[in-house]
PDB file of C-alpha atoms in Angstrom:
ATOM      1  CA  MET A   1      10.302  43.315   8.918  1.00  0.00           C
ATOM      2  CA  SER A   2      13.608  45.029   9.611  1.00  0.00           C
ATOM      3  CA  SER A   3      16.811  44.157   7.759  1.00  0.00           C
ATOM      4  CA  THR A   4      18.088  42.490  10.943  1.00  0.00           C
ATOM      5  CA  ASP A   5      15.042  40.209  10.939  1.00  0.00           C
ATOM      6  CA  GLU A   6      15.544  39.330   7.283  1.00  0.00           C
ATOM      7  CA  ARG A   7      19.031  38.024   8.060  1.00  0.00           C
ATOM      8  CA  MET A   8      17.679  35.582  10.660  1.00  0.00           C
ATOM      9  CA  TRP A   9      17.417  31.964   9.502  1.00  0.00           C
ATOM     10  CA  THR A  10      13.832  31.721  10.759  1.00  0.00           C
ATOM     11  CA  ALA A  11      12.760  34.622   8.512  1.00  0.00           C
ATOM     12  CA  ARG A  12      14.598  33.161   5.522  1.00  0.00           C
ATOM     13  CA  VAL A  13      13.087  29.687   6.008  1.00  0.00           C
ATOM     14  CA  ARG A  14       9.612  31.181   6.493  1.00  0.00           C
ATOM     15  CA  SER A  15       9.749  33.374   3.393  1.00  0.00           C
ATOM     16  CA  ARG A  16      11.092  30.475   1.300  1.00  0.00           C
ATOM     17  CA  ALA A  17       8.339  28.162   2.573  1.00  0.00           C
ATOM     18  CA  VAL A  18       5.580  30.701   1.873  1.00  0.00           C
ATOM     19  CA  ARG A  19       7.022  31.432  -1.591  1.00  0.00           C
ATOM     20  CA  ALA A  20       7.182  27.720  -2.458  1.00  0.00           C
ATOM     21  CA  LEU A  21       3.796  26.823  -1.029  1.00  0.00           C
ATOM     22  CA  PRO A  22       1.494  29.797  -0.313  1.00  0.00           C
ATOM     23  CA  PRO A  23      -1.436  28.997   2.037  1.00  0.00           C
ATOM     24  CA  ASP A  24      -4.040  29.126  -0.763  1.00  0.00           C
ATOM     25  CA  LYS A  25      -2.003  26.567  -2.737  1.00  0.00           C
ATOM     26  CA  LEU A  26      -1.448  24.391   0.337  1.00  0.00           C
ATOM     27  CA  LEU A  27      -5.187  24.250   1.102  1.00  0.00           C
ATOM     28  CA  PRO A  28      -6.991  25.320  -2.091  1.00  0.00           C
ATOM     29  CA  ASP A  29     -10.742  26.041  -2.176  1.00  0.00           C
ATOM     30  CA  ARG A  30     -11.194  24.718  -5.698  1.00  0.00           C
ATOM     31  CA  GLN A  31      -9.710  21.994  -7.862  1.00  0.00           C
ATOM     32  CA  PRO A  32      -9.175  21.769 -11.637  1.00  0.00           C
ATOM     33  CA  VAL A  33     -12.305  20.666 -13.505  1.00  0.00           C
ATOM     34  CA  TYR A  34     -10.802  17.302 -14.523  1.00  0.00           C
ATOM     35  CA  VAL A  35     -10.665  16.308 -10.845  1.00  0.00           C
ATOM     36  CA  SER A  36     -14.481  15.864 -10.965  1.00  0.00           C
ATOM     37  CA  SER A  37     -14.251  12.076 -11.136  1.00  0.00           C
ATOM     38  CA  TRP A  38     -14.618   9.368  -8.513  1.00  0.00           C
ATOM     39  CA  ILE A  39     -11.163   8.034  -9.369  1.00  0.00           C
ATOM     40  CA  TYR A  40      -9.625  11.180  -7.809  1.00  0.00           C
ATOM     41  CA  VAL A  41     -11.415  10.470  -4.498  1.00  0.00           C
ATOM     42  CA  PHE A  42      -9.294   7.434  -3.604  1.00  0.00           C
ATOM     43  CA  GLY A  43      -6.243   9.461  -2.551  1.00  0.00           C
ATOM     44  CA  VAL A  44      -8.165  11.316   0.136  1.00  0.00           C
ATOM     45  CA  LEU A  45     -10.020   8.104   1.126  1.00  0.00           C
ATOM     46  CA  THR A  46      -6.602   6.512   1.713  1.00  0.00           C
ATOM     47  CA  LEU A  47      -5.596   9.498   3.821  1.00  0.00           C
ATOM     48  CA  ALA A  48      -8.837   9.340   5.856  1.00  0.00           C
ATOM     49  CA  ALA A  49      -8.309   5.621   6.504  1.00  0.00           C
ATOM     50  CA  PHE A  50      -4.713   6.358   7.557  1.00  0.00           C
ATOM     51  CA  VAL A  51      -5.949   8.861  10.166  1.00  0.00           C
ATOM     52  CA  VAL A  52      -8.322   6.209  11.584  1.00  0.00           C
ATOM     53  CA  VAL A  53      -5.437   3.692  11.624  1.00  0.00           C
ATOM     54  CA  LEU A  54      -3.231   6.144  13.540  1.00  0.00           C
ATOM     55  CA  VAL A  55      -5.901   7.220  16.055  1.00  0.00           C
ATOM     56  CA  SER A  56      -7.097   3.651  16.770  1.00  0.00           C
ATOM     57  CA  GLY A  57      -3.448   2.547  17.062  1.00  0.00           C
ATOM     58  CA  VAL A  58      -2.720   5.284  19.607  1.00  0.00           C
ATOM     59  CA  VAL A  59      -5.785   4.240  21.652  1.00  0.00           C
ATOM     60  CA  LEU A  60      -4.651   0.575  21.560  1.00  0.00           C
ATOM     61  CA  GLY A  61      -1.140   1.616  22.636  1.00  0.00           C
ATOM     62  CA  VAL A  62      -2.421   3.710  25.529  1.00  0.00           C
ATOM     63  CA  GLU A  63      -4.819   1.050  26.874  1.00  0.00           C
ATOM     64  CA  GLY A  64      -2.646  -2.042  26.342  1.00  0.00           C
ATOM     65  CA  PRO A  65      -3.104  -5.727  25.343  1.00  0.00           C
ATOM     66  CA  GLN A  66      -5.251  -6.794  28.326  1.00  0.00           C
ATOM     67  CA  TRP A  67      -7.807  -4.128  27.347  1.00  0.00           C
ATOM     68  CA  TRP A  68      -7.927  -4.878  23.617  1.00  0.00           C
ATOM     69  CA  HIS A  69      -8.117  -8.661  24.170  1.00  0.00           C
ATOM     70  CA  ARG A  70     -10.670  -8.763  26.997  1.00  0.00           C
ATOM     71  CA  SER A  71     -12.984  -5.729  27.112  1.00  0.00           C
ATOM     72  CA  SER A  72     -15.738  -5.189  24.559  1.00  0.00           C
ATOM     73  CA  VAL A  73     -14.593  -1.609  23.807  1.00  0.00           C
ATOM     74  CA  GLY A  74     -11.028  -2.890  23.472  1.00  0.00           C
ATOM     75  CA  LEU A  75     -12.138  -5.574  21.017  1.00  0.00           C
ATOM     76  CA  PHE A  76     -14.020  -2.903  19.089  1.00  0.00           C
ATOM     77  CA  PHE A  77     -10.890  -0.720  18.802  1.00  0.00           C
ATOM     78  CA  ASN A  78      -8.837  -3.767  17.853  1.00  0.00           C
ATOM     79  CA  SER A  79     -11.306  -4.468  15.021  1.00  0.00           C
ATOM     80  CA  LEU A  80     -11.408  -0.772  14.073  1.00  0.00           C
ATOM     81  CA  HIS A  81      -7.602  -0.833  13.728  1.00  0.00           C
ATOM     82  CA  LEU A  82      -7.702  -3.998  11.578  1.00  0.00           C
ATOM     83  CA  TRP A  83     -10.529  -2.914   9.260  1.00  0.00           C
ATOM     84  CA  SER A  84      -9.226   0.626   8.781  1.00  0.00           C
ATOM     85  CA  VAL A  85      -5.949  -0.963   7.641  1.00  0.00           C
ATOM     86  CA  GLN A  86      -7.860  -3.183   5.182  1.00  0.00           C
ATOM     87  CA  LEU A  87      -9.626  -0.097   3.793  1.00  0.00           C
ATOM     88  CA  PHE A  88      -6.360   1.894   3.783  1.00  0.00           C
ATOM     89  CA  LEU A  89      -4.620  -0.733   1.640  1.00  0.00           C
ATOM     90  CA  ALA A  90      -7.634  -1.313  -0.644  1.00  0.00           C
ATOM     91  CA  PHE A  91      -8.129   2.424  -1.283  1.00  0.00           C
ATOM     92  CA  MET A  92      -4.384   2.871  -1.796  1.00  0.00           C
ATOM     93  CA  VAL A  93      -4.258   0.098  -4.415  1.00  0.00           C
ATOM     94  CA  VAL A  94      -7.231   1.568  -6.346  1.00  0.00           C
ATOM     95  CA  HIS A  95      -5.481   4.986  -6.082  1.00  0.00           C
ATOM     96  CA  LEU A  96      -2.302   3.335  -7.429  1.00  0.00           C
ATOM     97  CA  TRP A  97      -4.161   1.732 -10.365  1.00  0.00           C
ATOM     98  CA  GLY A  98      -5.772   5.064 -11.235  1.00  0.00           C
ATOM     99  CA  LYS A  99      -2.468   6.950 -11.099  1.00  0.00           C
ATOM    100  CA  PHE A 100      -0.652   4.214 -13.036  1.00  0.00           C
ATOM    101  CA  PHE A 101      -3.087   4.396 -15.965  1.00  0.00           C
ATOM    102  CA  MET A 102      -2.940   8.230 -15.859  1.00  0.00           C
ATOM    103  CA  ALA A 103       0.888   8.013 -15.951  1.00  0.00           C
ATOM    104  CA  ALA A 104       0.797  10.353 -12.955  1.00  0.00           C
ATOM    105  CA  TRP A 105       4.580  10.792 -12.966  1.00  0.00           C
ATOM    106  CA  ARG A 106       4.249  13.157 -15.975  1.00  0.00           C
ATOM    107  CA  GLY A 107       5.094  16.852 -15.616  1.00  0.00           C
ATOM    108  CA  ARG A 108       7.853  16.829 -12.968  1.00  0.00           C
ATOM    109  CA  ARG A 109       5.806  14.537 -10.726  1.00  0.00           C
ATOM    110  CA  ALA A 110       8.361  11.721 -10.501  1.00  0.00           C
ATOM    111  CA  MET A 111       9.022  12.332  -6.801  1.00  0.00           C
ATOM    112  CA  THR A 112       5.264  12.331  -6.073  1.00  0.00           C
ATOM    113  CA  TRP A 113       5.095   8.895  -7.713  1.00  0.00           C
ATOM    114  CA  ILE A 114       8.212   7.652  -5.873  1.00  0.00           C
ATOM    115  CA  THR A 115       7.023   8.799  -2.428  1.00  0.00           C
ATOM    116  CA  GLY A 116       3.664   7.125  -3.126  1.00  0.00           C
ATOM    117  CA  ALA A 117       5.375   3.884  -4.149  1.00  0.00           C
ATOM    118  CA  LEU A 118       7.585   3.983  -1.032  1.00  0.00           C
ATOM    119  CA  ALA A 119       4.516   4.625   1.151  1.00  0.00           C
ATOM    120  CA  PHE A 120       2.877   1.571  -0.437  1.00  0.00           C
ATOM    121  CA  ILE A 121       5.902  -0.643   0.294  1.00  0.00           C
ATOM    122  CA  GLY A 122       6.186   0.826   3.797  1.00  0.00           C
ATOM    123  CA  SER A 123       2.524   0.152   4.516  1.00  0.00           C
ATOM    124  CA  VAL A 124       2.969  -3.519   3.556  1.00  0.00           C
ATOM    125  CA  GLY A 125       5.820  -3.736   6.093  1.00  0.00           C
ATOM    126  CA  THR A 126       3.798  -1.906   8.744  1.00  0.00           C
ATOM    127  CA  ALA A 127       0.790  -4.187   8.236  1.00  0.00           C
ATOM    128  CA  PHE A 128       3.098  -7.227   8.353  1.00  0.00           C
ATOM    129  CA  THR A 129       4.647  -6.207  11.690  1.00  0.00           C
ATOM    130  CA  GLY A 130       1.104  -5.586  12.963  1.00  0.00           C
ATOM    131  CA  TYR A 131       0.197  -9.197  12.203  1.00  0.00           C
ATOM    132  CA  LEU A 132       3.354 -10.303  14.072  1.00  0.00           C
ATOM    133  CA  ILE A 133       2.330  -8.619  17.336  1.00  0.00           C
ATOM    134  CA  GLN A 134      -1.183 -10.065  17.626  1.00  0.00           C
ATOM    135  CA  GLU A 135       0.041 -12.422  20.402  1.00  0.00           C
ATOM    136  CA  ASN A 136      -1.808 -15.453  19.011  1.00  0.00           C
ATOM    137  CA  PHE A 137      -1.141 -18.612  16.975  1.00  0.00           C
ATOM    138  CA  ASP A 138      -1.677 -16.632  13.798  1.00  0.00           C
ATOM    139  CA  SER A 139       1.228 -14.315  14.601  1.00  0.00           C
ATOM    140  CA  GLN A 140       3.444 -17.288  15.548  1.00  0.00           C
ATOM    141  CA  TRP A 141       2.651 -18.977  12.235  1.00  0.00           C
ATOM    142  CA  ILE A 142       3.213 -15.782  10.201  1.00  0.00           C
ATOM    143  CA  SER A 143       6.484 -14.902  11.955  1.00  0.00           C
ATOM    144  CA  THR A 144       8.029 -18.390  11.555  1.00  0.00           C
ATOM    145  CA  GLN A 145       7.007 -18.591   7.886  1.00  0.00           C
ATOM    146  CA  ALA A 146       8.235 -15.035   7.249  1.00  0.00           C
ATOM    147  CA  LYS A 147      11.545 -15.767   8.996  1.00  0.00           C
ATOM    148  CA  ASP A 148      12.285 -18.518   6.460  1.00  0.00           C
ATOM    149  CA  GLY A 149      11.208 -16.331   3.583  1.00  0.00           C
ATOM    150  CA  LEU A 150      13.259 -13.314   4.702  1.00  0.00           C
ATOM    151  CA  ASN A 151      16.318 -15.466   5.441  1.00  0.00           C
ATOM    152  CA  SER A 152      16.142 -16.987   1.966  1.00  0.00           C
ATOM    153  CA  VAL A 153      16.606 -13.546   0.398  1.00  0.00           C
ATOM    154  CA  GLY A 154      19.194 -12.354   2.934  1.00  0.00           C
ATOM    155  CA  ILE A 155      17.039  -9.708   4.659  1.00  0.00           C
ATOM    156  CA  GLY A 156      16.811 -11.718   7.878  1.00  0.00           C
ATOM    157  CA  SER A 157      20.298 -10.593   8.940  1.00  0.00           C
ATOM    158  CA  PHE A 158      19.078  -7.017   9.457  1.00  0.00           C
ATOM    159  CA  PHE A 159      16.171  -7.758  11.804  1.00  0.00           C
ATOM    160  CA  ASN A 160      14.501 -10.728  13.442  1.00  0.00           C
ATOM    161  CA  VAL A 161      10.787 -11.199  12.888  1.00  0.00           C
ATOM    162  CA  LEU A 162      10.710 -13.704  15.780  1.00  0.00           C
ATOM    163  CA  ASN A 163      11.883 -10.939  18.139  1.00  0.00           C
ATOM    164  CA  TYR A 164       8.575  -9.696  19.572  1.00  0.00           C
ATOM    165  CA  GLY A 165      10.042  -6.566  21.209  1.00  0.00           C
ATOM    166  CA  GLN A 166      11.815  -5.509  18.028  1.00  0.00           C
ATOM    167  CA  MET A 167       8.693  -6.042  15.895  1.00  0.00           C
ATOM    168  CA  LEU A 168       6.553  -4.163  18.442  1.00  0.00           C
ATOM    169  CA  ILE A 169       8.873  -1.132  18.265  1.00  0.00           C
ATOM    170  CA  PHE A 170       8.949  -1.394  14.452  1.00  0.00           C
ATOM    171  CA  HIS A 171       5.149  -1.404  14.336  1.00  0.00           C
ATOM    172  CA  VAL A 172       4.287   1.264  16.885  1.00  0.00           C
ATOM    173  CA  VAL A 173       7.208   3.706  16.513  1.00  0.00           C
ATOM    174  CA  LEU A 174       9.607   3.336  13.581  1.00  0.00           C
ATOM    175  CA  LEU A 175       7.306   2.419  10.703  1.00  0.00           C
ATOM    176  CA  PRO A 176       4.438   4.811  11.623  1.00  0.00           C
ATOM    177  CA  PHE A 177       7.067   7.592  11.843  1.00  0.00           C
ATOM    178  CA  VAL A 178       8.478   6.726   8.407  1.00  0.00           C
ATOM    179  CA  MET A 179       4.970   6.325   6.939  1.00  0.00           C
ATOM    180  CA  SER A 180       3.833   9.689   8.333  1.00  0.00           C
ATOM    181  CA  ILE A 181       6.868  11.455   6.827  1.00  0.00           C
ATOM    182  CA  LEU A 182       6.338   9.768   3.433  1.00  0.00           C
ATOM    183  CA  ILE A 183       2.608  10.578   3.372  1.00  0.00           C
ATOM    184  CA  VAL A 184       3.114  14.240   4.377  1.00  0.00           C
ATOM    185  CA  TRP A 185       5.905  14.543   1.774  1.00  0.00           C
ATOM    186  CA  HIS A 186       3.622  12.941  -0.853  1.00  0.00           C
ATOM    187  CA  ILE A 187       0.739  15.342  -0.093  1.00  0.00           C
ATOM    188  CA  VAL A 188       3.006  18.421  -0.075  1.00  0.00           C
ATOM    189  CA  LEU A 189       4.332  17.337  -3.486  1.00  0.00           C
ATOM    190  CA  VAL A 190       0.767  16.892  -4.788  1.00  0.00           C
ATOM    191  CA  ARG A 191       0.008  20.450  -3.662  1.00  0.00           C
ATOM    192  CA  LEU A 192       3.279  21.797  -5.105  1.00  0.00           C
ATOM    193  CA  ARG A 193       3.050  20.114  -8.515  1.00  0.00           C
ATOM    194  CA  GLY A 194      -0.760  19.922  -8.776  1.00  0.00           C
ATOM    195  CA  VAL A 195      -2.939  16.928  -9.620  1.00  0.00           C
ATOM    196  CA  VAL A 196      -1.844  15.290 -12.869  1.00  0.00           C
ATOM    197  CA  PRO A 197      -4.052  16.409 -15.805  1.00  0.00           C
ATOM    198  CA  PRO A 198      -5.593  13.803 -18.152  1.00  0.00           C
ATOM    199  CA  PHE A 199      -3.871  12.923 -21.416  1.00  0.00           C
ATOM    200  CA  PRO A 200      -4.672  15.389 -24.199  1.00  0.00           C
ATOM    201  CA  PRO A 201      -7.177  14.176 -26.864  1.00  0.00           C
ATOM    202  CA  ARG A 202      -5.678  11.919 -29.535  1.00  0.00           C
ATOM    203  CA  SER A 203      -6.078  14.608 -32.205  1.00  0.00           C
ATOM    204  CA  GLU A 204      -3.919  17.047 -30.191  1.00  0.00           C
ATOM    205  CA  ARG A 205      -1.142  14.587 -29.418  1.00  0.00           C
ATOM    206  CA  SER A 206       2.181  15.095 -31.118  1.00  0.00           C
ATOM    207  CA  ALA A 207       3.708  12.418 -33.320  1.00  0.00           C
ATOM    208  CA  PHE A 208       6.958  13.077 -31.453  1.00  0.00           C
ATOM    209  CA  PRO A 209       6.928  11.782 -27.873  1.00  0.00           C
ATOM    210  CA  SER A 210       9.530  14.338 -26.738  1.00  0.00           C
ATOM    211  CA  ALA A 211       7.185  17.195 -27.683  1.00  0.00           C
ATOM    212  CA  GLU A 212       4.409  15.556 -25.664  1.00  0.00           C
ATOM    213  CA  VAL A 213       6.610  15.337 -22.579  1.00  0.00           C
ATOM    214  CA  SER A 214       7.499  19.024 -22.845  1.00  0.00           C
ATOM    215  CA  SER A 215       3.801  19.950 -22.926  1.00  0.00           C
ATOM    216  CA  ASP A 216       3.240  17.857 -19.804  1.00  0.00           C
ATOM    217  CA  VAL A 217       5.950  19.782 -17.973  1.00  0.00           C
ATOM    218  CA  ALA A 218       3.764  22.877 -18.176  1.00  0.00           C
ATOM    219  CA  ALA A 219       0.858  21.001 -16.620  1.00  0.00           C
ATOM    220  CA  PRO A 220       1.166  22.242 -13.001  1.00  0.00           C
ATOM    221  CA  ALA A 221       0.648  25.821 -14.166  1.00  0.00           C
ATOM    222  CA  ASP A 222      -2.411  24.718 -16.191  1.00  0.00           C
ATOM    223  CA  ALA A 223      -3.827  23.035 -13.098  1.00  0.00           C
ATOM    224  CA  ALA A 224      -4.175  26.422 -11.417  1.00  0.00           C
ATOM    225  CA  ALA A 225      -6.342  27.950 -14.153  1.00  0.00           C
ATOM    226  CA  PRO A 226      -9.244  29.514 -12.174  1.00  0.00           C
ATOM    227  CA  ALA A 227     -11.707  29.459 -15.109  1.00  0.00           C
ATOM    228  CA  GLU A 228     -11.742  25.679 -15.077  1.00  0.00           C
ATOM    229  CA  GLU A 229     -11.924  25.107 -11.374  1.00  0.00           C
ATOM    230  CA  VAL A 230     -14.737  23.498  -9.429  1.00  0.00           C
ATOM    231  CA  ALA A 231     -15.391  23.128  -5.725  1.00  0.00           C
ATOM    232  CA  PRO A 232     -13.932  19.975  -4.202  1.00  0.00           C
TER     233      PRO A 232
ATOM    234  CA  MET B   1     -20.885 -14.874  19.589  1.00  0.00           C
ATOM    235  CA  GLY B   2     -23.937 -14.474  17.347  1.00  0.00           C
ATOM    236  CA  SER B   3     -24.183 -16.237  14.025  1.00  0.00           C
ATOM    237  CA  LEU B   4     -21.934 -14.740  11.368  1.00  0.00           C
ATOM    238  CA  ALA B   5     -22.774 -14.378   7.688  1.00  0.00           C
ATOM    239  CA  VAL B   6     -19.608 -16.372   6.937  1.00  0.00           C
ATOM    240  CA  ASN B   7     -18.506 -19.297   9.100  1.00  0.00           C
ATOM    241  CA  LEU B   8     -14.905 -18.552  10.075  1.00  0.00           C
ATOM    242  CA  ASN B   9     -14.489 -21.644  12.283  1.00  0.00           C
ATOM    243  CA  GLY B  10     -12.575 -23.929   9.986  1.00  0.00           C
ATOM    244  CA  PRO B  11     -10.013 -23.956   7.214  1.00  0.00           C
ATOM    245  CA  GLY B  12     -10.501 -21.413   4.425  1.00  0.00           C
ATOM    246  CA  HIS B  13     -11.616 -22.299   0.921  1.00  0.00           C
ATOM    247  CA  TYR B  14      -9.031 -22.139  -1.849  1.00  0.00           C
ATOM    248  CA  VAL B  15      -9.189 -21.930  -5.625  1.00  0.00           C
ATOM    249  CA  HIS B  16      -6.579 -23.879  -7.596  1.00  0.00           C
ATOM    250  CA  TRP B  17      -5.820 -22.911 -11.164  1.00  0.00           C
ATOM    251  CA  GLY B  18      -2.624 -24.504 -12.439  1.00  0.00           C
ATOM    252  CA  VAL B  19       0.239 -23.075 -10.397  1.00  0.00           C
ATOM    253  CA  ILE B  20      -2.038 -20.367  -9.000  1.00  0.00           C
ATOM    254  CA  GLN B  21      -3.591 -20.962  -5.592  1.00  0.00           C
ATOM    255  CA  ILE B  22      -5.600 -18.239  -3.913  1.00  0.00           C
ATOM    256  CA  SER B  23      -8.093 -18.165  -1.063  1.00  0.00           C
ATOM    257  CA  VAL B  24     -11.682 -17.356  -1.951  1.00  0.00           C
ATOM    258  CA  ALA B  25     -11.565 -14.484   0.566  1.00  0.00           C
ATOM    259  CA  ASN B  26      -8.617 -12.849  -1.207  1.00  0.00           C
ATOM    260  CA  LEU B  27     -10.208 -13.471  -4.613  1.00  0.00           C
ATOM    261  CA  VAL B  28     -13.411 -11.744  -3.457  1.00  0.00           C
ATOM    262  CA  VAL B  29     -11.427  -8.749  -2.137  1.00  0.00           C
ATOM    263  CA  ILE B  30      -9.548  -8.411  -5.457  1.00  0.00           C
ATOM    264  CA  ALA B  31     -12.831  -8.675  -7.417  1.00  0.00           C
ATOM    265  CA  VAL B  32     -14.432  -5.978  -5.228  1.00  0.00           C
ATOM    266  CA  MET B  33     -11.420  -3.687  -5.724  1.00  0.00           C
ATOM    267  CA  ILE B  34     -11.543  -4.124  -9.514  1.00  0.00           C
ATOM    268  CA  ALA B  35     -15.313  -3.453  -9.454  1.00  0.00           C
ATOM    269  CA  LEU B  36     -14.642  -0.325  -7.371  1.00  0.00           C
ATOM    270  CA  PHE B  37     -11.983   0.839  -9.856  1.00  0.00           C
ATOM    271  CA  VAL B  38     -14.274   0.342 -12.870  1.00  0.00           C
ATOM    272  CA  ALA B  39     -17.200   2.018 -11.063  1.00  0.00           C
ATOM    273  CA  ALA B  40     -14.991   5.000 -10.105  1.00  0.00           C
ATOM    274  CA  ILE B  41     -14.150   5.548 -13.771  1.00  0.00           C
ATOM    275  CA  LEU B  42     -17.625   4.975 -15.210  1.00  0.00           C
ATOM    276  CA  LEU B  43     -19.990   6.486 -12.630  1.00  0.00           C
ATOM    277  CA  PRO B  44     -20.702  10.219 -13.107  1.00  0.00           C
ATOM    278  CA  PHE B  45     -19.360  12.527 -10.399  1.00  0.00           C
ATOM    279  CA  PRO B  46     -22.004  14.820  -8.814  1.00  0.00           C
ATOM    280  CA  LYS B  47     -21.820  18.351 -10.200  1.00  0.00           C
ATOM    281  CA  ASP B  48     -21.292  21.448  -8.059  1.00  0.00           C
ATOM    282  CA  ARG B  49     -24.787  22.942  -7.592  1.00  0.00           C
ATOM    283  CA  ASP B  50     -23.423  26.485  -7.217  1.00  0.00           C
ATOM    284  CA  ARG B  51     -21.868  26.447 -10.676  1.00  0.00           C
ATOM    285  CA  LYS B  52     -24.340  25.644 -13.459  1.00  0.00           C
TER     286      LYS B  52
END
């Protein structure tokens, strides 16, 4: 690369990106040995369910309501969209429980925790707007009940859950866009900071909590120790 | 439609426990998720065959 190239913003952004997240760190072949537990599988299960949600949602959007209400394949995709969302939320909650009891925000992982929490809240909103656009009595009931609830806490002035067009756009454009950004951000942070290591054994824990926190800060570097790694 | 394992034609069943009211369906889902969580912690993870 010539010195002229190095001055270009594209070259600077590229070199910074590769320095921060080299390809082998972005898509590693092996994981730390402590990841060999079923509880670590729920993050990727959530991600897999999210992909099915997105793909089935795109198919529903392309084909339209007449198709998903009346044809057998359409009904199948409608069900696929619903059940993948159920699995997405169930896997995400088990993932959340696991990470909560691991205190997964340790070792400079606060933003990983925050983006995960925001993705959880966002997914509740996305699922809710999905229920509003079912075009049946269920969606009418949910939207009128939710309108009262949202008005009672003052949120109803920002959007109208009885407005079908607005809720449709929320569900198929705005919220999936926000969710995709949050999930990609969350995964990049997991790759940057590493998977949170387990708590050290009781005998090795310091009597002073501040000392324990400082040892956790070094955890991402420990996570890359090749001697302890296993295949995913 | 063929016969379903659960009859969905009718009002759902609810459990009342003081101020708490929850549908049986939601209670079952929560119980399954807790069982899944406990199983994920307790069940052994298969070892990598290449590395013994």
